[in-house]
Amino acid sequence: MCRCNDSSCLPNGDCKQNVSCIFDFFGLQCQYKDLIHSANVSQEKVKYRHLTPCLHNFTAKTPLTITFPRPTRISWIQIEAVSKDNLQGLKLRFSQTRNQSCYTGHCRHRREFYLNTNTLRIMCSAAQYVCHISIAFNAPEEERELCSIYISAGRNLALGQPVGMSSYYRDKLGIVSRRSLAVDGRLGDSWKSCSTTRLQDKDPLLRLSFLNPVLVEEIIIYFKVTVKNERFSINLLDSTDNVIYSSTGVIESIVSIIPSSQISLQTIDVFKQHSTSPLSICELEVYGECAPPMYGPDCSEICSISCNDQSCTYEGYCKWCPNGTAGPYCFEGCLEWCEDYQEVTNATTTPRVTHVAYHKQSGFRVENVWLYVMILIAIVGICSVFICTGPSRDVEKVPSEPKTYQQDFYQHYLLTKESEKTMFSETDNQTSTSVDVTDALNTLEIVTPSMTTTNA
């Protein structure tokens, strides 16, 4: 679903140039729901939004307070400032409000990293509802120039996913209720905007399925109430249709369910048993992320192995980092278990960790698998060339030493004498061998001096 103004989205989901997200949404492809617009804040300027970040900044009056109209679960907080210096020493604290029971205390297991030079994201492992947030600084006398604050509810995974129903309501005009109305992203309480079963269906059910396993943090159901104090049930199923979590409750206009722990599931069943009224769901929202190690719009990308449990957000940022590492992808800081490493405290921002120089990640990384394949192919190709061709097998002929003039002359002389011997063997009684050799040697002694003189 396109969440850009005027439905001006590119094919990949990004907003077109100079187009912002619709109201109440922000982030990559406008995927995150912003809770701050419905909250009461101590300075209204924190709600300011513009295409150009920090076009208008304001001086923060500490503590900045944010109060929600009802208990709310948050995923993370994002703060934009003029510079990093304005975000140092930042403290977060959660507290209760009158007549509401919520989490009280600091941001537990706090993780923070900079998305750019002036945007800080803070994540807390708070699997509970919060009512009130207080933002302060270690040095309150120093002026802090901030630009905006975002409170993320997370990403609605249910939007546009496959839905099935046990039956379909038909009104007097013959219009049949559609199952897709429960996941179209539009809130309303009329029959025409809700997925509704038939009145005669005594065990009505609505089933939401995901193409890939997802990790759920919260489920919000917007019911159309027809009978007061009527109960419903919900089952969460894994990829093999085994029930891994179940709950029951009273049907109200808005029902929020936070599982006791983050659960990887693939199917959600909402149903009633032995009912005398139809099941009518106007919107079903499921907040969470893809089940590790996947991320992305279709849960088809693989998280970096540098992330704890290979668990990351929609953008691919690590949810948690191993000790000694920091940054969006846990690449910053020491990559070993350093003895002198001190974990970021729950109370304040620690500049030592957020400003550590970048260290290149070592070891195998899933993101570079194609690079590794190409290198392997190149190595195999080079080795094949050497093995097939090898060094030249032609043995170079060593040129023979040139014969001396004396040797040539001597061989010619012997051939001549041999011919003469054959022709005159009957008349020649003298042993030719000794005579021939003696003559040849004498001849050599005569010819050699003249040749030496010529060469000189």
CSV table of C-alpha atoms in Angstrom, one decimal, residues 143-448:
chain,number,residue,atom,x,y,z
A,143,GLU,CA,20.7,24.8,25.3
A,144,ARG,CA,19.7,21.9,23.0
A,145,GLU,CA,18.7,22.7,19.4
A,146,LEU,CA,16.3,20.0,18.3
A,147,CYS,CA,14.3,19.6,15.1
A,148,SER,CA,11.7,16.8,15.6
A,149,ILE,CA,10.9,13.6,17.5
A,150,TYR,CA,9.4,10.4,16.2
A,151,ILE,CA,7.8,7.7,18.3
A,152,SER,CA,7.5,4.5,16.3
A,153,ALA,CA,4.8,2.0,16.8
A,154,GLY,CA,6.6,-0.3,14.3
A,155,ARG,CA,5.6,-1.7,11.0
A,156,ASN,CA,2.1,-3.1,10.3
A,157,LEU,CA,2.9,-6.5,8.7
A,158,ALA,CA,-0.8,-7.4,8.1
A,159,LEU,CA,-1.4,-4.7,5.5
A,160,GLY,CA,-2.6,-6.4,2.3
A,161,GLN,CA,-1.9,-10.0,3.4
A,162,PRO,CA,-4.1,-12.9,2.5
A,163,VAL,CA,-7.3,-13.2,4.6
A,164,GLY,CA,-9.9,-16.0,4.8
A,165,MET,CA,-13.3,-16.0,6.5
A,166,SER,CA,-15.7,-18.8,7.5
A,167,SER,CA,-18.6,-17.0,5.9
A,168,TYR,CA,-19.5,-13.6,4.4
A,169,TYR,CA,-22.3,-11.1,5.4
A,170,ARG,CA,-24.8,-10.0,2.8
A,171,ASP,CA,-26.8,-6.9,3.3
A,172,LYS,CA,-30.4,-6.2,2.1
A,173,LEU,CA,-29.0,-4.8,-1.2
A,174,GLY,CA,-27.1,-8.0,-1.9
A,175,ILE,CA,-23.7,-6.4,-1.2
A,176,VAL,CA,-21.3,-9.0,0.2
A,177,SER,CA,-18.8,-8.1,2.8
A,178,ARG,CA,-15.2,-8.4,1.6
A,179,ARG,CA,-12.4,-10.1,3.6
A,180,SER,CA,-9.8,-7.7,2.4
A,181,LEU,CA,-11.4,-4.8,4.4
A,182,ALA,CA,-9.7,-6.1,7.5
A,183,VAL,CA,-6.2,-5.4,6.2
A,184,ASP,CA,-6.7,-2.4,3.9
A,185,GLY,CA,-5.2,0.1,6.3
A,186,ARG,CA,-8.4,2.2,6.6
A,187,LEU,CA,-10.2,2.6,9.9
A,188,GLY,CA,-14.0,2.8,10.0
A,189,ASP,CA,-16.9,1.3,12.0
A,190,SER,CA,-19.6,0.9,9.4
A,191,TRP,CA,-20.6,-2.5,7.8
A,192,LYS,CA,-19.2,-1.3,4.5
A,193,SER,CA,-15.7,-0.9,6.0
A,194,CYS,CA,-15.5,-4.0,8.1
A,195,SER,CA,-15.0,-7.7,7.3
A,196,THR,CA,-18.1,-9.4,8.7
A,197,THR,CA,-19.4,-13.0,8.8
A,198,ARG,CA,-23.0,-14.2,8.4
A,199,LEU,CA,-25.4,-14.0,11.4
A,200,GLN,CA,-26.2,-17.7,11.0
A,201,ASP,CA,-22.5,-18.6,11.5
A,202,LYS,CA,-22.3,-19.9,15.0
A,203,ASP,CA,-18.5,-20.4,15.0
A,204,PRO,CA,-17.3,-17.4,12.9
A,205,LEU,CA,-13.6,-17.2,12.1
A,206,LEU,CA,-11.2,-14.8,10.4
A,207,ARG,CA,-7.8,-16.1,9.4
A,208,LEU,CA,-4.8,-13.9,8.5
A,209,SER,CA,-1.9,-15.7,6.7
A,210,PHE,CA,1.7,-14.5,6.0
A,211,LEU,CA,3.7,-15.6,3.0
A,212,ASN,CA,6.8,-15.9,5.3
A,213,PRO,CA,7.2,-16.3,9.1
A,214,VAL,CA,7.1,-13.0,11.0
A,215,LEU,CA,8.2,-11.9,14.5
A,216,VAL,CA,5.2,-10.3,16.3
A,217,GLU,CA,5.4,-7.7,19.0
A,218,GLU,CA,1.8,-6.5,19.1
A,219,ILE,CA,-1.6,-7.3,17.6
A,220,ILE,CA,-4.3,-4.6,17.5
A,221,ILE,CA,-7.9,-5.5,16.5
A,222,TYR,CA,-10.5,-2.9,15.7
A,223,PHE,CA,-13.9,-4.6,16.3
A,224,LYS,CA,-17.4,-3.5,15.4
A,225,VAL,CA,-19.2,-4.2,18.7
A,226,THR,CA,-22.6,-5.7,18.2
A,227,VAL,CA,-23.2,-7.4,21.6
A,228,LYS,CA,-21.7,-6.1,24.8
A,229,ASN,CA,-19.4,-8.3,26.9
A,230,GLU,CA,-19.1,-10.9,24.2
A,231,ARG,CA,-15.8,-12.8,24.2
A,232,PHE,CA,-13.4,-13.7,21.4
A,233,SER,CA,-10.4,-16.0,21.1
A,234,ILE,CA,-7.1,-15.7,19.2
A,235,ASN,CA,-4.7,-18.4,18.2
A,236,LEU,CA,-1.2,-17.8,16.8
A,237,LEU,CA,0.1,-20.7,14.6
A,238,ASP,CA,3.5,-21.6,13.2
A,239,SER,CA,4.4,-22.7,9.7
A,240,THR,CA,3.1,-26.3,10.5
A,241,ASP,CA,-0.3,-25.0,11.8
A,242,ASN,CA,0.6,-25.8,15.4
A,243,VAL,CA,-0.9,-23.4,18.0
A,244,ILE,CA,2.0,-21.7,19.7
A,245,TYR,CA,0.1,-19.0,21.6
A,246,SER,CA,-3.6,-18.4,22.5
A,247,SER,CA,-5.6,-15.8,24.3
A,248,THR,CA,-9.2,-14.8,25.0
A,249,GLY,CA,-10.8,-11.5,25.8
A,250,VAL,CA,-13.8,-9.3,25.7
A,251,ILE,CA,-14.7,-7.6,22.4
A,252,GLU,CA,-14.2,-3.9,22.6
A,253,SER,CA,-13.7,-1.2,19.9
A,254,ILE,CA,-9.9,-1.5,20.2
A,255,VAL,CA,-8.2,-4.6,21.6
A,256,SER,CA,-4.4,-4.7,22.0
A,257,ILE,CA,-2.5,-8.0,22.5
A,258,ILE,CA,1.2,-8.2,23.4
A,259,PRO,CA,2.5,-11.8,23.5
A,260,SER,CA,4.5,-12.7,26.5
A,261,SER,CA,7.6,-13.0,24.2
A,262,GLN,CA,8.3,-12.3,20.6
A,263,ILE,CA,6.9,-15.2,18.6
A,264,SER,CA,7.7,-16.4,15.1
A,265,LEU,CA,4.4,-17.2,13.4
A,266,GLN,CA,2.7,-17.5,10.1
A,267,THR,CA,-1.0,-17.6,10.8
A,268,ILE,CA,-3.4,-15.7,13.1
A,269,ASP,CA,-6.9,-17.0,13.8
A,270,VAL,CA,-9.6,-14.7,15.4
A,271,PHE,CA,-12.8,-16.5,16.2
A,272,LYS,CA,-15.9,-16.8,18.4
A,273,GLN,CA,-17.5,-20.0,19.6
A,274,HIS,CA,-21.3,-20.7,20.0
A,275,SER,CA,-22.0,-17.1,19.1
A,276,THR,CA,-25.3,-15.4,18.4
A,277,SER,CA,-23.8,-12.5,16.5
A,278,PRO,CA,-21.5,-12.1,13.5
A,279,LEU,CA,-17.7,-11.5,13.8
A,280,SER,CA,-17.0,-8.1,12.5
A,281,ILE,CA,-13.4,-6.8,12.2
A,282,CYS,CA,-12.8,-3.4,10.8
A,283,GLU,CA,-9.0,-3.5,10.9
A,284,LEU,CA,-6.4,-6.1,12.0
A,285,GLU,CA,-2.9,-4.7,12.6
A,286,VAL,CA,0.1,-6.8,13.4
A,287,TYR,CA,3.3,-5.0,14.4
A,288,GLY,CA,6.7,-6.6,14.2
A,289,GLU,CA,9.4,-7.6,11.8
A,290,CYS,CA,10.3,-10.5,9.6
A,291,ALA,CA,11.5,-13.6,11.4
A,292,PRO,CA,15.3,-13.9,11.6
A,293,PRO,CA,17.4,-14.0,9.5
A,294,MET,CA,15.2,-12.3,7.0
A,295,TYR,CA,14.1,-8.6,6.5
A,296,GLY,CA,12.6,-6.3,3.8
A,297,PRO,CA,9.2,-5.8,2.3
A,298,ASP,CA,8.7,-9.5,1.4
A,299,CYS,CA,11.1,-10.9,4.1
A,300,SER,CA,13.4,-12.0,1.2
A,301,GLU,CA,16.6,-10.2,2.3
A,302,ILE,CA,19.1,-11.7,4.7
A,303,CYS,CA,20.3,-9.8,7.8
A,304,SER,CA,24.0,-9.3,8.4
A,305,ILE,CA,25.6,-12.0,10.5
A,306,SER,CA,27.0,-9.2,12.6
A,307,CYS,CA,23.6,-8.8,14.2
A,308,ASN,CA,22.7,-10.7,17.3
A,309,ASP,CA,20.6,-13.7,16.3
A,310,GLN,CA,20.6,-12.1,12.8
A,311,SER,CA,17.6,-10.1,13.8
A,312,CYS,CA,17.1,-6.7,12.1
A,313,THR,CA,14.6,-4.1,11.2
A,314,TYR,CA,12.8,-3.4,7.9
A,315,GLU,CA,15.8,-1.3,6.8
A,316,GLY,CA,18.3,-4.0,7.7
A,317,TYR,CA,19.5,-2.3,10.9
A,318,CYS,CA,20.5,-4.7,13.6
A,319,LYS,CA,18.1,-4.8,16.6
A,320,TRP,CA,20.9,-5.7,19.0
A,321,CYS,CA,24.7,-5.8,18.8
A,322,PRO,CA,27.2,-8.2,20.3
A,323,ASN,CA,29.2,-6.6,23.2
A,324,GLY,CA,31.9,-4.3,21.9
A,325,THR,CA,30.1,-3.3,18.7
A,326,ALA,CA,27.8,-0.5,17.7
A,327,GLY,CA,26.3,1.3,14.8
A,328,PRO,CA,23.4,0.5,12.5
A,329,TYR,CA,25.0,-2.8,11.4
A,330,CYS,CA,27.1,-3.4,14.5
A,331,PHE,CA,30.3,-2.8,12.5
A,332,GLU,CA,31.6,0.0,14.7
A,333,GLY,CA,33.9,-0.5,17.6
A,334,CYS,CA,35.8,-3.6,18.7
A,335,LEU,CA,34.9,-6.8,16.9
A,336,GLU,CA,36.3,-9.0,19.7
A,337,TRP,CA,35.2,-9.6,23.3
A,338,CYS,CA,37.2,-6.7,24.7
A,339,GLU,CA,38.0,-6.8,28.4
A,340,ASP,CA,37.9,-3.0,28.7
A,341,TYR,CA,34.5,-2.7,26.9
A,342,GLN,CA,31.9,-1.0,29.0
A,343,GLU,CA,28.3,-1.5,28.0
A,344,VAL,CA,26.2,1.6,27.3
A,345,THR,CA,24.3,2.6,30.5
A,346,ASN,CA,20.5,2.6,30.6
A,347,ALA,CA,20.4,6.2,31.7
A,348,THR,CA,22.6,8.3,29.5
A,349,THR,CA,24.0,8.5,26.0
A,350,THR,CA,27.6,7.4,25.8
A,351,PRO,CA,29.6,9.3,23.2
A,352,ARG,CA,32.5,6.9,23.5
A,353,VAL,CA,30.6,4.1,21.9
A,354,THR,CA,28.6,6.2,19.3
A,355,HIS,CA,31.8,8.0,18.1
A,356,VAL,CA,34.1,5.0,17.8
A,357,ALA,CA,36.0,4.9,14.5
A,358,TYR,CA,34.7,2.5,11.9
A,359,HIS,CA,36.4,-0.9,11.7
A,360,LYS,CA,35.9,-3.0,8.6
A,361,GLN,CA,34.0,-6.2,9.3
A,362,SER,CA,36.1,-9.3,9.2
A,363,GLY,CA,35.1,-12.8,8.4
A,364,PHE,CA,32.5,-14.3,6.0
A,365,ARG,CA,29.5,-12.1,5.3
A,366,VAL,CA,26.3,-13.3,3.7
A,367,GLU,CA,25.9,-10.0,1.8
A,368,ASN,CA,29.2,-10.6,-0.1
A,369,VAL,CA,28.4,-14.2,-1.2
A,370,TRP,CA,28.4,-13.3,-4.9
A,371,LEU,CA,31.7,-11.6,-4.5
A,372,TYR,CA,33.1,-14.8,-3.0
A,373,VAL,CA,31.6,-16.8,-5.9
A,374,MET,CA,33.2,-14.6,-8.5
A,375,ILE,CA,36.6,-14.7,-6.8
A,376,LEU,CA,36.4,-18.5,-6.7
A,377,ILE,CA,35.5,-18.8,-10.4
A,378,ALA,CA,38.4,-16.5,-11.3
A,379,ILE,CA,40.8,-18.7,-9.3
A,380,VAL,CA,39.5,-21.9,-10.8
A,381,GLY,CA,39.8,-20.4,-14.3
A,382,ILE,CA,43.4,-19.3,-13.8
A,383,CYS,CA,44.4,-22.7,-12.4
A,384,SER,CA,42.7,-24.4,-15.3
A,385,VAL,CA,44.7,-22.4,-17.8
A,386,PHE,CA,48.0,-23.3,-16.1
A,387,ILE,CA,47.1,-27.0,-15.8
A,388,CYS,CA,45.9,-27.4,-19.4
A,389,THR,CA,48.7,-25.5,-21.1
A,390,GLY,CA,51.5,-26.0,-18.6
A,391,PRO,CA,55.1,-25.1,-19.5
A,392,SER,CA,56.2,-25.7,-23.0
A,393,ARG,CA,57.1,-29.4,-23.6
A,394,ASP,CA,59.4,-28.6,-26.5
A,395,VAL,CA,63.0,-29.1,-25.4
A,396,GLU,CA,65.1,-26.4,-26.8
A,397,LYS,CA,67.8,-27.8,-28.9
A,398,VAL,CA,71.2,-26.8,-27.7
A,399,PRO,CA,73.2,-25.7,-30.7
A,400,SER,CA,76.2,-27.8,-31.3
A,401,GLU,CA,79.5,-26.2,-31.1
A,402,PRO,CA,80.7,-25.0,-34.5
A,403,LYS,CA,83.2,-27.2,-36.1
A,404,THR,CA,86.6,-25.8,-36.5
A,405,TYR,CA,88.1,-25.3,-39.9
A,406,GLN,CA,90.7,-28.0,-39.1
A,407,GLN,CA,88.0,-30.6,-38.4
A,408,ASP,CA,86.2,-29.8,-41.7
A,409,PHE,CA,89.4,-30.0,-43.6
A,410,TYR,CA,90.4,-33.3,-41.9
A,411,GLN,CA,87.0,-35.0,-42.7
A,412,HIS,CA,87.1,-33.9,-46.3
A,413,TYR,CA,90.7,-35.2,-46.6
A,414,LEU,CA,89.7,-38.6,-45.2
A,415,LEU,CA,86.8,-38.9,-47.6
A,416,THR,CA,89.1,-38.1,-50.5
A,417,LYS,CA,91.7,-40.6,-49.4
A,418,GLU,CA,89.1,-43.3,-48.9
A,419,SER,CA,88.0,-42.8,-52.5
A,420,GLU,CA,91.5,-43.0,-53.8
A,421,LYS,CA,92.1,-46.1,-51.7
A,422,THR,CA,89.1,-47.9,-53.3
A,423,MET,CA,90.3,-47.0,-56.8
A,424,PHE,CA,93.9,-47.9,-56.4
A,425,SER,CA,93.9,-50.6,-53.7
A,426,GLU,CA,95.4,-53.2,-56.1
A,427,THR,CA,98.5,-51.3,-56.9
A,428,ASP,CA,99.1,-49.6,-53.6
A,429,ASN,CA,101.1,-51.9,-51.2
A,430,GLN,CA,101.7,-49.3,-48.6
A,431,THR,CA,99.5,-49.0,-45.4
A,432,SER,CA,97.5,-45.9,-46.2
A,433,THR,CA,96.2,-45.1,-42.7
A,434,SER,CA,99.4,-43.9,-41.1
A,435,VAL,CA,100.5,-42.1,-44.3
A,436,ASP,CA,97.1,-40.4,-44.6
A,437,VAL,CA,96.9,-39.3,-41.1
A,438,THR,CA,100.5,-38.0,-41.2
A,439,ASP,CA,99.8,-36.1,-44.4
A,440,ALA,CA,96.6,-34.6,-43.0
A,441,LEU,CA,98.3,-33.5,-39.8
A,442,ASN,CA,101.1,-32.0,-41.8
A,443,THR,CA,98.6,-30.2,-44.0
A,444,LEU,CA,96.8,-28.8,-40.9
A,445,GLU,CA,100.0,-27.4,-39.6
A,446,ILE,CA,100.5,-25.6,-42.8
A,447,VAL,CA,97.0,-24.2,-43.2
A,448,THR,CA,96.2,-23.2,-39.6
